[in-house]
């Protein structure tokens, strides 16, 4: 399955203290003997993604697969872990043949002004645009909240129109 171990540089200097902070895996409650996700094939110590002031960890599992009937889809996955608590904040799965997570991620900037930076995930062997053409996806960990930008006007029948969205 693979695993990612987070080590403390400060604890390396302190004699007798274990250097390990966290140990992550991607078992998802499944029998680990039946799966080979290659979790940890790429690892990125990123900037702060959740606004708690501590950098976070992005780790890839390019062989993460999903079974659907008799078909096996090699989607790949990327897990995001809190650097402060070690808790998994997100698990992003690719499309049918994306094989996400085989290349290091890159934190960008807060392009949508929601207070959280976006980051890139890649699958170099994705088949979306031809065999092994690759894919790069920009990801927002926390969805932006909608903001109102206009107000309604009462129509001739005394009704105010409403607009809504989902997804």
mmCIF file with all atom_site columns, C-alpha atoms in Angstrom:
data_model
loop_
_atom_site.group_PDB
_atom_site.id
_atom_site.type_symbol
_atom_site.label_atom_id
_atom_site.label_alt_id
_atom_site.label_comp_id
_atom_site.label_asym_id
_atom_site.label_entity_id
_atom_site.label_seq_id
_atom_site.pdbx_PDB_ins_code
_atom_site.Cartn_x
_atom_site.Cartn_y
_atom_site.Cartn_z
_atom_site.occupancy
_atom_site.B_iso_or_equiv
_atom_site.pdbx_formal_charge
_atom_site.auth_seq_id
_atom_site.auth_comp_id
_atom_site.auth_asym_id
_atom_site.auth_atom_id
_atom_site.pdbx_PDB_model_num
ATOM 1   C CA . UNK A 1 1   ? 0.000   0.000  0.000   1.00 0.00 ? 1   UNK A CA 1
ATOM 2   C CA . UNK A 1 2   ? 2.758   2.442  0.928   1.00 0.00 ? 2   UNK A CA 1
ATOM 3   C CA . UNK A 1 3   ? 2.967   5.000  3.709   1.00 0.00 ? 3   UNK A CA 1
ATOM 4   C CA . UNK A 1 4   ? 4.216   8.473  4.479   1.00 0.00 ? 4   UNK A CA 1
ATOM 5   C CA . UNK A 1 5   ? 6.114   9.285  7.665   1.00 0.00 ? 5   UNK A CA 1
ATOM 6   C CA . UNK A 1 6   ? 6.414   12.891 8.855   1.00 0.00 ? 6   UNK A CA 1
ATOM 7   C CA . UNK A 1 7   ? 9.624   13.576 10.764  1.00 0.00 ? 7   UNK A CA 1
ATOM 8   C CA . UNK A 1 8   ? 10.554  16.517 12.984  1.00 0.00 ? 8   UNK A CA 1
ATOM 9   C CA . UNK A 1 9   ? 13.848  18.215 12.161  1.00 0.00 ? 9   UNK A CA 1
ATOM 10  C CA . UNK A 1 10  ? 13.970  19.714 15.673  1.00 0.00 ? 10  UNK A CA 1
ATOM 11  C CA . UNK A 1 11  ? 13.631  16.279 17.290  1.00 0.00 ? 11  UNK A CA 1
ATOM 12  C CA . UNK A 1 12  ? 16.618  14.979 15.327  1.00 0.00 ? 12  UNK A CA 1
ATOM 13  C CA . UNK A 1 13  ? 18.762  17.362 17.410  1.00 0.00 ? 13  UNK A CA 1
ATOM 14  C CA . UNK A 1 14  ? 17.275  16.272 20.758  1.00 0.00 ? 14  UNK A CA 1
ATOM 15  C CA . UNK A 1 15  ? 18.980  13.066 21.928  1.00 0.00 ? 15  UNK A CA 1
ATOM 16  C CA . UNK A 1 16  ? 16.688  10.201 22.843  1.00 0.00 ? 16  UNK A CA 1
ATOM 17  C CA . UNK A 1 17  ? 13.492  11.678 21.379  1.00 0.00 ? 17  UNK A CA 1
ATOM 18  C CA . UNK A 1 18  ? 11.785  9.848  18.511  1.00 0.00 ? 18  UNK A CA 1
ATOM 19  C CA . UNK A 1 19  ? 11.898  11.955 15.351  1.00 0.00 ? 19  UNK A CA 1
ATOM 20  C CA . UNK A 1 20  ? 8.574   10.705 13.950  1.00 0.00 ? 20  UNK A CA 1
ATOM 21  C CA . UNK A 1 21  ? 5.534   12.948 14.222  1.00 0.00 ? 21  UNK A CA 1
ATOM 22  C CA . UNK A 1 22  ? 2.914   11.164 12.108  1.00 0.00 ? 22  UNK A CA 1
ATOM 23  C CA . UNK A 1 23  ? 2.534   7.998  10.038  1.00 0.00 ? 23  UNK A CA 1
ATOM 24  C CA . UNK A 1 24  ? -0.037  8.060  7.228   1.00 0.00 ? 24  UNK A CA 1
ATOM 25  C CA . UNK A 1 25  ? -1.434  5.300  5.049   1.00 0.00 ? 25  UNK A CA 1
ATOM 26  C CA . UNK A 1 26  ? -4.314  5.006  2.594   1.00 0.00 ? 26  UNK A CA 1
ATOM 27  C CA . UNK A 1 27  ? -6.032  1.778  3.641   1.00 0.00 ? 27  UNK A CA 1
ATOM 28  C CA . UNK A 1 28  ? -9.461  3.405  3.884   1.00 0.00 ? 28  UNK A CA 1
ATOM 29  C CA . UNK A 1 29  ? -10.618 0.567  6.123   1.00 0.00 ? 29  UNK A CA 1
ATOM 30  C CA . UNK A 1 30  ? -9.968  -2.041 3.405   1.00 0.00 ? 30  UNK A CA 1
ATOM 31  C CA . UNK A 1 31  ? -7.859  -5.165 3.621   1.00 0.00 ? 31  UNK A CA 1
ATOM 32  C CA . UNK A 1 32  ? -4.362  -3.987 2.748   1.00 0.00 ? 32  UNK A CA 1
ATOM 33  C CA . UNK A 1 33  ? -3.405  -7.388 1.313   1.00 0.00 ? 33  UNK A CA 1
ATOM 34  C CA . UNK A 1 34  ? -5.778  -6.917 -1.621  1.00 0.00 ? 34  UNK A CA 1
ATOM 35  C CA . UNK A 1 35  ? -4.598  -3.492 -2.775  1.00 0.00 ? 35  UNK A CA 1
ATOM 36  C CA . UNK A 1 36  ? -1.396  -1.916 -4.040  1.00 0.00 ? 36  UNK A CA 1
ATOM 37  C CA . UNK A 1 37  ? -2.023  1.840  -4.232  1.00 0.00 ? 37  UNK A CA 1
ATOM 38  C CA . UNK A 1 38  ? 1.660   2.946  -4.215  1.00 0.00 ? 38  UNK A CA 1
ATOM 39  C CA . UNK A 1 39  ? 0.749   5.557  -1.627  1.00 0.00 ? 39  UNK A CA 1
ATOM 40  C CA . UNK A 1 40  ? 3.688   7.896  -1.059  1.00 0.00 ? 40  UNK A CA 1
ATOM 41  C CA . UNK A 1 41  ? 4.960   7.675  -4.653  1.00 0.00 ? 41  UNK A CA 1
ATOM 42  C CA . UNK A 1 42  ? 5.019   11.469 -4.489  1.00 0.00 ? 42  UNK A CA 1
ATOM 43  C CA . UNK A 1 43  ? 5.003   13.619 -1.356  1.00 0.00 ? 43  UNK A CA 1
ATOM 44  C CA . UNK A 1 44  ? 4.947   17.392 -1.063  1.00 0.00 ? 44  UNK A CA 1
ATOM 45  C CA . UNK A 1 45  ? 5.395   19.424 2.119   1.00 0.00 ? 45  UNK A CA 1
ATOM 46  C CA . UNK A 1 46  ? 3.150   22.280 1.094   1.00 0.00 ? 46  UNK A CA 1
ATOM 47  C CA . UNK A 1 47  ? 2.371   25.740 2.326   1.00 0.00 ? 47  UNK A CA 1
ATOM 48  C CA . UNK A 1 48  ? -0.572  26.172 4.700   1.00 0.00 ? 48  UNK A CA 1
ATOM 49  C CA . UNK A 1 49  ? -3.726  25.006 2.874   1.00 0.00 ? 49  UNK A CA 1
ATOM 50  C CA . UNK A 1 50  ? -6.317  25.246 5.672   1.00 0.00 ? 50  UNK A CA 1
ATOM 51  C CA . UNK A 1 51  ? -5.389  28.541 7.326   1.00 0.00 ? 51  UNK A CA 1
ATOM 52  C CA . UNK A 1 52  ? -4.118  27.175 10.666  1.00 0.00 ? 52  UNK A CA 1
ATOM 53  C CA . UNK A 1 53  ? -0.617  28.643 10.230  1.00 0.00 ? 53  UNK A CA 1
ATOM 54  C CA . UNK A 1 54  ? 1.138   25.268 9.751   1.00 0.00 ? 54  UNK A CA 1
ATOM 55  C CA . UNK A 1 55  ? 2.221   23.792 6.422   1.00 0.00 ? 55  UNK A CA 1
ATOM 56  C CA . UNK A 1 56  ? 0.381   20.682 5.239   1.00 0.00 ? 56  UNK A CA 1
ATOM 57  C CA . UNK A 1 57  ? 1.305   17.421 3.468   1.00 0.00 ? 57  UNK A CA 1
ATOM 58  C CA . UNK A 1 58  ? 0.113   16.253 0.040   1.00 0.00 ? 58  UNK A CA 1
ATOM 59  C CA . UNK A 1 59  ? 0.787   12.598 -0.833  1.00 0.00 ? 59  UNK A CA 1
ATOM 60  C CA . UNK A 1 60  ? -0.022  10.692 -4.014  1.00 0.00 ? 60  UNK A CA 1
ATOM 61  C CA . UNK A 1 61  ? -1.266  7.159  -4.628  1.00 0.00 ? 61  UNK A CA 1
ATOM 62  C CA . UNK A 1 62  ? -1.072  6.749  -8.437  1.00 0.00 ? 62  UNK A CA 1
ATOM 63  C CA . UNK A 1 63  ? -2.290  3.129  -8.403  1.00 0.00 ? 63  UNK A CA 1
ATOM 64  C CA . UNK A 1 64  ? -5.482  3.825  -6.447  1.00 0.00 ? 64  UNK A CA 1
ATOM 65  C CA . UNK A 1 65  ? -8.162  1.872  -8.300  1.00 0.00 ? 65  UNK A CA 1
ATOM 66  C CA . UNK A 1 66  ? -11.935 1.694  -8.284  1.00 0.00 ? 66  UNK A CA 1
ATOM 67  C CA . UNK A 1 67  ? -13.860 -1.443 -9.224  1.00 0.00 ? 67  UNK A CA 1
ATOM 68  C CA . UNK A 1 68  ? -17.111 -1.027 -11.135 1.00 0.00 ? 68  UNK A CA 1
ATOM 69  C CA . UNK A 1 69  ? -18.713 -4.290 -12.190 1.00 0.00 ? 69  UNK A CA 1
ATOM 70  C CA . UNK A 1 70  ? -16.007 -6.166 -14.062 1.00 0.00 ? 70  UNK A CA 1
ATOM 71  C CA . UNK A 1 71  ? -14.039 -3.000 -14.901 1.00 0.00 ? 71  UNK A CA 1
ATOM 72  C CA . UNK A 1 72  ? -11.027 -1.695 -13.009 1.00 0.00 ? 72  UNK A CA 1
ATOM 73  C CA . UNK A 1 73  ? -10.401 2.043  -13.255 1.00 0.00 ? 73  UNK A CA 1
ATOM 74  C CA . UNK A 1 74  ? -6.921  3.287  -12.349 1.00 0.00 ? 74  UNK A CA 1
ATOM 75  C CA . UNK A 1 75  ? -7.904  6.727  -11.126 1.00 0.00 ? 75  UNK A CA 1
ATOM 76  C CA . UNK A 1 76  ? -5.060  7.493  -8.768  1.00 0.00 ? 76  UNK A CA 1
ATOM 77  C CA . UNK A 1 77  ? -5.587  9.605  -5.668  1.00 0.00 ? 77  UNK A CA 1
ATOM 78  C CA . UNK A 1 78  ? -4.047  12.433 -3.700  1.00 0.00 ? 78  UNK A CA 1
ATOM 79  C CA . UNK A 1 79  ? -4.479  12.726 0.069   1.00 0.00 ? 79  UNK A CA 1
ATOM 80  C CA . UNK A 1 80  ? -4.055  15.998 1.954   1.00 0.00 ? 80  UNK A CA 1
ATOM 81  C CA . UNK A 1 81  ? -3.024  15.865 5.626   1.00 0.00 ? 81  UNK A CA 1
ATOM 82  C CA . UNK A 1 82  ? -2.915  18.600 8.258   1.00 0.00 ? 82  UNK A CA 1
ATOM 83  C CA . UNK A 1 83  ? 0.624   19.452 9.279   1.00 0.00 ? 83  UNK A CA 1
ATOM 84  C CA . UNK A 1 84  ? -0.600  20.515 12.724  1.00 0.00 ? 84  UNK A CA 1
ATOM 85  C CA . UNK A 1 85  ? -2.688  17.471 13.704  1.00 0.00 ? 85  UNK A CA 1
ATOM 86  C CA . UNK A 1 86  ? -1.839  14.810 11.119  1.00 0.00 ? 86  UNK A CA 1
ATOM 87  C CA . UNK A 1 87  ? -5.553  14.354 10.294  1.00 0.00 ? 87  UNK A CA 1
ATOM 88  C CA . UNK A 1 88  ? -6.519  13.667 6.703   1.00 0.00 ? 88  UNK A CA 1
ATOM 89  C CA . UNK A 1 89  ? -8.353  16.727 5.378   1.00 0.00 ? 89  UNK A CA 1
ATOM 90  C CA . UNK A 1 90  ? -9.177  15.455 1.893   1.00 0.00 ? 90  UNK A CA 1
ATOM 91  C CA . UNK A 1 91  ? -8.890  12.512 -0.474  1.00 0.00 ? 91  UNK A CA 1
ATOM 92  C CA . UNK A 1 92  ? -9.055  13.488 -4.144  1.00 0.00 ? 92  UNK A CA 1
ATOM 93  C CA . UNK A 1 93  ? -9.671  10.721 -6.661  1.00 0.00 ? 93  UNK A CA 1
ATOM 94  C CA . UNK A 1 94  ? -9.019  11.167 -10.364 1.00 0.00 ? 94  UNK A CA 1
ATOM 95  C CA . UNK A 1 95  ? -11.254 10.293 -13.291 1.00 0.00 ? 95  UNK A CA 1
ATOM 96  C CA . UNK A 1 96  ? -11.277 6.827  -14.857 1.00 0.00 ? 96  UNK A CA 1
ATOM 97  C CA . UNK A 1 97  ? -7.686  6.785  -16.144 1.00 0.00 ? 97  UNK A CA 1
ATOM 98  C CA . UNK A 1 98  ? -6.094  9.859  -14.534 1.00 0.00 ? 98  UNK A CA 1
ATOM 99  C CA . UNK A 1 99  ? -3.579  8.011  -12.316 1.00 0.00 ? 99  UNK A CA 1
ATOM 100 C CA . UNK A 1 100 ? -3.308  11.129 -10.138 1.00 0.00 ? 100 UNK A CA 1
ATOM 101 C CA . UNK A 1 101 ? -0.518  11.343 -7.618  1.00 0.00 ? 101 UNK A CA 1
ATOM 102 C CA . UNK A 1 102 ? 2.513   10.059 -9.494  1.00 0.00 ? 102 UNK A CA 1
ATOM 103 C CA . UNK A 1 103 ? 4.166   13.482 -9.622  1.00 0.00 ? 103 UNK A CA 1
ATOM 104 C CA . UNK A 1 104 ? 4.776   16.035 -6.847  1.00 0.00 ? 104 UNK A CA 1
ATOM 105 C CA . UNK A 1 105 ? 2.106   18.653 -6.250  1.00 0.00 ? 105 UNK A CA 1
ATOM 106 C CA . UNK A 1 106 ? 2.625   22.389 -6.297  1.00 0.00 ? 106 UNK A CA 1
ATOM 107 C CA . UNK A 1 107 ? 0.835   25.006 -4.196  1.00 0.00 ? 107 UNK A CA 1
ATOM 108 C CA . UNK A 1 108 ? -0.158  28.021 -6.244  1.00 0.00 ? 108 UNK A CA 1
ATOM 109 C CA . UNK A 1 109 ? -1.771  31.115 -4.806  1.00 0.00 ? 109 UNK A CA 1
ATOM 110 C CA . UNK A 1 110 ? -5.240  32.169 -3.703  1.00 0.00 ? 110 UNK A CA 1
ATOM 111 C CA . UNK A 1 111 ? -6.559  32.921 -7.200  1.00 0.00 ? 111 UNK A CA 1
ATOM 112 C CA . UNK A 1 112 ? -10.248 32.945 -6.273  1.00 0.00 ? 112 UNK A CA 1
ATOM 113 C CA . UNK A 1 113 ? -9.761  35.118 -3.129  1.00 0.00 ? 113 UNK A CA 1
ATOM 114 C CA . UNK A 1 114 ? -11.481 32.658 -0.779  1.00 0.00 ? 114 UNK A CA 1
ATOM 115 C CA . UNK A 1 115 ? -8.637  32.780 1.750   1.00 0.00 ? 115 UNK A CA 1
ATOM 116 C CA . UNK A 1 116 ? -7.170  29.375 0.825   1.00 0.00 ? 116 UNK A CA 1
ATOM 117 C CA . UNK A 1 117 ? -4.494  28.647 -1.814  1.00 0.00 ? 117 UNK A CA 1
ATOM 118 C CA . UNK A 1 118 ? -5.184  26.362 -4.757  1.00 0.00 ? 118 UNK A CA 1
ATOM 119 C CA . UNK A 1 119 ? -2.750  23.587 -5.701  1.00 0.00 ? 119 UNK A CA 1
ATOM 120 C CA . UNK A 1 120 ? -1.929  21.376 -8.679  1.00 0.00 ? 120 UNK A CA 1
ATOM 121 C CA . UNK A 1 121 ? -2.070  17.591 -8.856  1.00 0.00 ? 121 UNK A CA 1
ATOM 122 C CA . UNK A 1 122 ? -0.755  15.592 -11.791 1.00 0.00 ? 122 UNK A CA 1
ATOM 123 C CA . UNK A 1 123 ? -1.100  12.182 -13.367 1.00 0.00 ? 123 UNK A CA 1
ATOM 124 C CA . UNK A 1 124 ? 1.612   11.736 -15.965 1.00 0.00 ? 124 UNK A CA 1
ATOM 125 C CA . UNK A 1 125 ? 0.131   8.530  -17.412 1.00 0.00 ? 125 UNK A CA 1
ATOM 126 C CA . UNK A 1 126 ? -3.487  9.708  -17.788 1.00 0.00 ? 126 UNK A CA 1
ATOM 127 C CA . UNK A 1 127 ? -5.238  8.585  -20.957 1.00 0.00 ? 127 UNK A CA 1
ATOM 128 C CA . UNK A 1 128 ? -7.804  11.407 -21.221 1.00 0.00 ? 128 UNK A CA 1
ATOM 129 C CA . UNK A 1 129 ? -6.403  12.849 -24.487 1.00 0.00 ? 129 UNK A CA 1
ATOM 130 C CA . UNK A 1 130 ? -4.672  9.772  -25.860 1.00 0.00 ? 130 UNK A CA 1
ATOM 131 C CA . UNK A 1 131 ? -2.515  7.034  -24.378 1.00 0.00 ? 131 UNK A CA 1
ATOM 132 C CA . UNK A 1 132 ? -0.269  8.346  -21.568 1.00 0.00 ? 132 UNK A CA 1
ATOM 133 C CA . UNK A 1 133 ? -0.998  11.985 -22.459 1.00 0.00 ? 133 UNK A CA 1
ATOM 134 C CA . UNK A 1 134 ? -1.048  13.082 -18.815 1.00 0.00 ? 134 UNK A CA 1
ATOM 135 C CA . UNK A 1 135 ? -3.275  15.454 -16.884 1.00 0.00 ? 135 UNK A CA 1
ATOM 136 C CA . UNK A 1 136 ? -2.784  18.411 -14.530 1.00 0.00 ? 136 UNK A CA 1
ATOM 137 C CA . UNK A 1 137 ? -5.658  19.576 -12.337 1.00 0.00 ? 137 UNK A CA 1
ATOM 138 C CA . UNK A 1 138 ? -5.983  22.696 -10.235 1.00 0.00 ? 138 UNK A CA 1
ATOM 139 C CA . UNK A 1 139 ? -7.655  21.902 -6.909  1.00 0.00 ? 139 UNK A CA 1
ATOM 140 C CA . UNK A 1 140 ? -9.391  24.016 -4.312  1.00 0.00 ? 140 UNK A CA 1
ATOM 141 C CA . UNK A 1 141 ? -9.413  22.238 -0.954  1.00 0.00 ? 141 UNK A CA 1
ATOM 142 C CA . UNK A 1 142 ? -12.227 24.301 0.506   1.00 0.00 ? 142 UNK A CA 1
ATOM 143 C CA . UNK A 1 143 ? -15.089 25.445 -1.734  1.00 0.00 ? 143 UNK A CA 1
ATOM 144 C CA . UNK A 1 144 ? -15.709 29.149 -1.944  1.00 0.00 ? 144 UNK A CA 1
ATOM 145 C CA . UNK A 1 145 ? -18.887 30.406 -0.356  1.00 0.00 ? 145 UNK A CA 1
ATOM 146 C CA . UNK A 1 146 ? -21.291 32.179 -2.689  1.00 0.00 ? 146 UNK A CA 1
ATOM 147 C CA . UNK A 1 147 ? -21.626 35.915 -2.382  1.00 0.00 ? 147 UNK A CA 1
ATOM 148 C CA . UNK A 1 148 ? -24.509 38.101 -3.519  1.00 0.00 ? 148 UNK A CA 1
ATOM 149 C CA . UNK A 1 149 ? -23.690 40.566 -6.248  1.00 0.00 ? 149 UNK A CA 1
ATOM 150 C CA . UNK A 1 150 ? -27.114 41.940 -7.121  1.00 0.00 ? 150 UNK A CA 1
ATOM 151 C CA . UNK A 1 151 ? -30.547 42.479 -5.616  1.00 0.00 ? 151 UNK A CA 1
ATOM 152 C CA . UNK A 1 152 ? -33.932 41.558 -7.048  1.00 0.00 ? 152 UNK A CA 1
ATOM 153 C CA . UNK A 1 153 ? -36.565 43.992 -8.170  1.00 0.00 ? 153 UNK A CA 1
ATOM 154 C CA . UNK A 1 154 ? -40.304 43.487 -7.662  1.00 0.00 ? 154 UNK A CA 1
ATOM 155 C CA . UNK A 1 155 ? -41.994 42.705 -10.982 1.00 0.00 ? 155 UNK A CA 1
ATOM 156 C CA . UNK A 1 156 ? -45.391 43.989 -12.210 1.00 0.00 ? 156 UNK A CA 1
ATOM 157 C CA . UNK A 1 157 ? -47.214 41.196 -10.337 1.00 0.00 ? 157 UNK A CA 1
ATOM 158 C CA . UNK A 1 158 ? -45.547 42.083 -7.015  1.00 0.00 ? 158 UNK A CA 1
ATOM 159 C CA . UNK A 1 159 ? -43.179 39.101 -6.980  1.00 0.00 ? 159 UNK A CA 1
ATOM 160 C CA . UNK A 1 160 ? -39.433 39.109 -6.345  1.00 0.00 ? 160 UNK A CA 1
ATOM 161 C CA . UNK A 1 161 ? -37.511 36.632 -8.517  1.00 0.00 ? 161 UNK A CA 1
ATOM 162 C CA . UNK A 1 162 ? -35.003 34.298 -6.879  1.00 0.00 ? 162 UNK A CA 1
ATOM 163 C CA . UNK A 1 163 ? -31.824 32.663 -8.165  1.00 0.00 ? 163 UNK A CA 1
ATOM 164 C CA . UNK A 1 164 ? -30.200 29.633 -6.583  1.00 0.00 ? 164 UNK A CA 1
ATOM 165 C CA . UNK A 1 165 ? -27.455 27.153 -7.356  1.00 0.00 ? 165 UNK A CA 1
ATOM 166 C CA . UNK A 1 166 ? -26.032 23.854 -6.168  1.00 0.00 ? 166 UNK A CA 1
ATOM 167 C CA . UNK A 1 167 ? -22.921 21.804 -6.884  1.00 0.00 ? 167 UNK A CA 1
#
